PDB file of C-alpha atoms in Angstrom:
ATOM      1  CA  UNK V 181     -63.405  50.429  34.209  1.00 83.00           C
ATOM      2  CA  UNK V 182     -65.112  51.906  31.244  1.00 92.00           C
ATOM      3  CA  UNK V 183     -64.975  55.825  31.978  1.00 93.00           C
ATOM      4  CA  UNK V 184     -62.056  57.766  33.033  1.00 92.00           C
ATOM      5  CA  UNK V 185     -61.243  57.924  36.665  1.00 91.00           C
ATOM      6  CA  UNK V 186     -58.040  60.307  38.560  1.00 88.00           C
ATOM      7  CA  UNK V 187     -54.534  58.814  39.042  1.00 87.00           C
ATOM      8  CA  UNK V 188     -54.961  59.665  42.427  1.00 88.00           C
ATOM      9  CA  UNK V 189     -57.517  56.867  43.066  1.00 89.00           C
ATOM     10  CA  UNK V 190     -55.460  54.424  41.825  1.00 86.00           C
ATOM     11  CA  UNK V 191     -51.945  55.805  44.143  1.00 89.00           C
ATOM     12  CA  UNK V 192     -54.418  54.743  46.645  1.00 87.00           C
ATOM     13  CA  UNK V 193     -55.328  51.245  45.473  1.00 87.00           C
ATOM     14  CA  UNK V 194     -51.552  50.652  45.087  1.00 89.00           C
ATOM     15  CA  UNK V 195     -50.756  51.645  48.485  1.00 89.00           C
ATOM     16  CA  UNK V 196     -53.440  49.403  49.768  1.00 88.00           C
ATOM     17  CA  UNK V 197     -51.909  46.363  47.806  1.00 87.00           C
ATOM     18  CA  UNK V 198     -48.452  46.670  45.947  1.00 89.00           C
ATOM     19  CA  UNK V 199     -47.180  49.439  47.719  1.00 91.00           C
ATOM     20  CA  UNK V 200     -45.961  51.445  44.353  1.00 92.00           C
ATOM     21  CA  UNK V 201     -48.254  49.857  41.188  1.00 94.00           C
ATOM     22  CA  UNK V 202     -51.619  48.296  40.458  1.00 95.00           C
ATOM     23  CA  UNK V 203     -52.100  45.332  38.321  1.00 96.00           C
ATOM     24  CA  UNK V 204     -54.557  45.696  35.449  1.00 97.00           C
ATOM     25  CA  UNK V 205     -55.726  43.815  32.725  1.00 98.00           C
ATOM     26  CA  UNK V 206     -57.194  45.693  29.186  1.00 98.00           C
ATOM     27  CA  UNK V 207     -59.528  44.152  26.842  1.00 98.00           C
ATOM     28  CA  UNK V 208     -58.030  45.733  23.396  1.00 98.00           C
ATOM     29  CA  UNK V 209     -61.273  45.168  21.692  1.00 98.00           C
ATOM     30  CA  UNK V 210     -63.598  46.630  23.939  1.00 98.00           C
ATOM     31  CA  UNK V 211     -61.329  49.476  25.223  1.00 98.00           C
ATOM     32  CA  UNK V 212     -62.116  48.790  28.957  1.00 98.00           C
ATOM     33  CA  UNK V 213     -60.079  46.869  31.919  1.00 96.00           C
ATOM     34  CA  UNK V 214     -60.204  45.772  35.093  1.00 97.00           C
ATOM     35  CA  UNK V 215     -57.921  47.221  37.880  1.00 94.00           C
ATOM     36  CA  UNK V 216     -56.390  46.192  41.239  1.00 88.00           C
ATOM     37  CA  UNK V 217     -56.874  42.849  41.826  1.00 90.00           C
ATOM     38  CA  UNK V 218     -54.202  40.401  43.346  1.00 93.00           C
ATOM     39  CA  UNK V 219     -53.491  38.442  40.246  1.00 96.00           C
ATOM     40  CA  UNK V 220     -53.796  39.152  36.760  1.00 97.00           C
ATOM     41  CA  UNK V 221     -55.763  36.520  36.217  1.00 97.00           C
ATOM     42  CA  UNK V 222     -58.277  37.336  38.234  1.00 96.00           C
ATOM     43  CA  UNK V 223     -58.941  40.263  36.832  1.00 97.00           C
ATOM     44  CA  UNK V 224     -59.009  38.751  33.475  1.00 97.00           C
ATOM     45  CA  UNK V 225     -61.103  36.361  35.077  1.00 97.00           C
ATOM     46  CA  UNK V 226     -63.521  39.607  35.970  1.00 97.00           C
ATOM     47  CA  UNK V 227     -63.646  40.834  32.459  1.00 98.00           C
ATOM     48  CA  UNK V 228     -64.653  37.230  30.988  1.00 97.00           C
ATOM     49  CA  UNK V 229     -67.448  36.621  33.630  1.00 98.00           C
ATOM     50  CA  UNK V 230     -69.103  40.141  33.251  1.00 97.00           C
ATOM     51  CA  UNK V 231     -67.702  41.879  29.987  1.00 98.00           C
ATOM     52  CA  UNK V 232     -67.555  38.971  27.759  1.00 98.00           C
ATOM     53  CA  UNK V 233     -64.202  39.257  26.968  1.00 98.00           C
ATOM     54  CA  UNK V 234     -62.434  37.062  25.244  1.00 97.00           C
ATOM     55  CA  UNK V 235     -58.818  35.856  26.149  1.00 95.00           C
ATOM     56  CA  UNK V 236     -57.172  36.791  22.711  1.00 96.00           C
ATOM     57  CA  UNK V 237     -57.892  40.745  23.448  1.00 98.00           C
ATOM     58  CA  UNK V 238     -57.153  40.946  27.432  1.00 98.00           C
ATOM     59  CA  UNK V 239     -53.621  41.930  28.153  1.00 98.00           C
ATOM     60  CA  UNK V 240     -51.988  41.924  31.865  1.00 98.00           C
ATOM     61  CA  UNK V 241     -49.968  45.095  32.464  1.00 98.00           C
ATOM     62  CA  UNK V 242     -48.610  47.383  35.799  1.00 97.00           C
ATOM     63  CA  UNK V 243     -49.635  50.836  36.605  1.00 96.00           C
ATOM     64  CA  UNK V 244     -46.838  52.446  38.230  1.00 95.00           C
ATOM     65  CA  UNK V 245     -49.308  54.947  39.870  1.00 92.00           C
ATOM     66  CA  UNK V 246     -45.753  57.214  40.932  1.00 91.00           C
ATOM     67  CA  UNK V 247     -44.488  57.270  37.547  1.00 91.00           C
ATOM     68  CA  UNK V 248     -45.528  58.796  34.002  1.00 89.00           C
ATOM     69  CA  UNK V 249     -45.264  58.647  30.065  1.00 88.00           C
ATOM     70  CA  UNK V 250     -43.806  55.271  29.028  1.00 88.00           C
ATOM     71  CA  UNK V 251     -42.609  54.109  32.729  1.00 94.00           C
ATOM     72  CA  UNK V 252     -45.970  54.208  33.918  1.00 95.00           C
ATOM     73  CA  UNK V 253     -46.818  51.125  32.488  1.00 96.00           C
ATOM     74  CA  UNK V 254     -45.372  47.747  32.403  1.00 97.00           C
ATOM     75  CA  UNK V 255     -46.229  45.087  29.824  1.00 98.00           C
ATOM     76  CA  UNK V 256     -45.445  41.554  32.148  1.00 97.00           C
ATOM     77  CA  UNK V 257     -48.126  39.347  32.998  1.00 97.00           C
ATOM     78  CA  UNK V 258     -48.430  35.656  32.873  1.00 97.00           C
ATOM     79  CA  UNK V 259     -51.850  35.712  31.371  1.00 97.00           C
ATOM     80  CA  UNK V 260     -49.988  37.304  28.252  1.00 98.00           C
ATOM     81  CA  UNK V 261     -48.526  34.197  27.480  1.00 97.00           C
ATOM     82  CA  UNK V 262     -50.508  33.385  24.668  1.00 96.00           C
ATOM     83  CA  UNK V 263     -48.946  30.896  22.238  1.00 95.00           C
ATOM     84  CA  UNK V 264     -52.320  29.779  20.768  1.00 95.00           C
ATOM     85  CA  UNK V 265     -52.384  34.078  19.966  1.00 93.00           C
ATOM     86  CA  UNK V 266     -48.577  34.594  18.514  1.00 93.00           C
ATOM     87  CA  UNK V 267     -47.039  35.994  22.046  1.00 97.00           C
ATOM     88  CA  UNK V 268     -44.874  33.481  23.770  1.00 96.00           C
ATOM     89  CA  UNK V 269     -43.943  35.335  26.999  1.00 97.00           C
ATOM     90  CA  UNK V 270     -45.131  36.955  29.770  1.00 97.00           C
ATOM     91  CA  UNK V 271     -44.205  40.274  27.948  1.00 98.00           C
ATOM     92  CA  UNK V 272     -46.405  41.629  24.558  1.00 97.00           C
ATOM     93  CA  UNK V 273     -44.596  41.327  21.836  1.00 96.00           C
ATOM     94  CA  UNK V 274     -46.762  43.110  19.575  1.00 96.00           C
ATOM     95  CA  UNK V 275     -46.100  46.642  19.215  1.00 97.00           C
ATOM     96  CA  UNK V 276     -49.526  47.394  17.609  1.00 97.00           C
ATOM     97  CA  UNK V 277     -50.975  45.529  20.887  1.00 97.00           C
ATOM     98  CA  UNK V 278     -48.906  47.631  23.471  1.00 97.00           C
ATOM     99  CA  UNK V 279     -49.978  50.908  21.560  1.00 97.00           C
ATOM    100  CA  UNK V 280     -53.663  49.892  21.417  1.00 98.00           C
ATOM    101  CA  UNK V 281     -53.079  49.797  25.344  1.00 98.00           C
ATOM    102  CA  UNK V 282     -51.285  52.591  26.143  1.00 97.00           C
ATOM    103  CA  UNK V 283     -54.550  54.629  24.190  1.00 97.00           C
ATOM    104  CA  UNK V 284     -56.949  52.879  26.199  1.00 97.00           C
ATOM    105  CA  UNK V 285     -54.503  53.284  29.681  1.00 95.00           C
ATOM    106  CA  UNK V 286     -54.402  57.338  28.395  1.00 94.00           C
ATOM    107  CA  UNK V 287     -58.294  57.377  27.946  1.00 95.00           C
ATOM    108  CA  UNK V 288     -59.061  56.089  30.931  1.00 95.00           C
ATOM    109  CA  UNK V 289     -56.263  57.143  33.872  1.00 93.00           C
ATOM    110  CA  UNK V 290     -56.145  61.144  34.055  1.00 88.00           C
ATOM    111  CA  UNK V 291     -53.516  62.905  35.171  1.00 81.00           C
TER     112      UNK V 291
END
């Protein structure tokens, strides 16, 4: 996703998959991300293969598409377990790195 799209759309990918939340995964550097997929890592996967992304900047989060302000995301993902990039667990230890997100989540998922 590179331009802004309703929160409606994505209550409907989450009740096609999850139920209650869509799994995404943001590429900090290029201030896009990839949305709905099964795993994180597939949509990681997506970014690499036709964004150029590059594993250092793509961080796994959850769009809670029934919540808002800071419980409408979720920083867990296995793909951010990144030793190699400072952040040991499947959280993002980086508060820089979850604020760069949350920009790029408000940018792109209107109200």
């Amino acid at each position: 996703m590179k331009e802004p799209t309703g929160k409606n759309e994505f209550q409907a990918v989450a009740k096609a998959g999850f139920g209650n939340f869509v799994k995404a995964v943001v590429d900090i550097k290029q201030g896009i991300m990839a949305v709905g997929g099964e795993l994180h890592a597939d949509e990681e996967a997506l970014l690499v293969e036709r964004e150029g992304s590059s594993r250092e900047n793509t961080w796994g989060v959850n769009l809670y598409t029934e919540k808002s302000g800071d419980e409408f995301i979720e920083f867990d993902s296995m793909v951010n377990i990144k030793p190699a990039f400072g952040n040991r667990s499947r959280g993002i230890e980086s508060p820089a790195i979850r604020e760069q997100i949350k920009a790029i989540v408000r940018r792109l998922v209107k109200p």
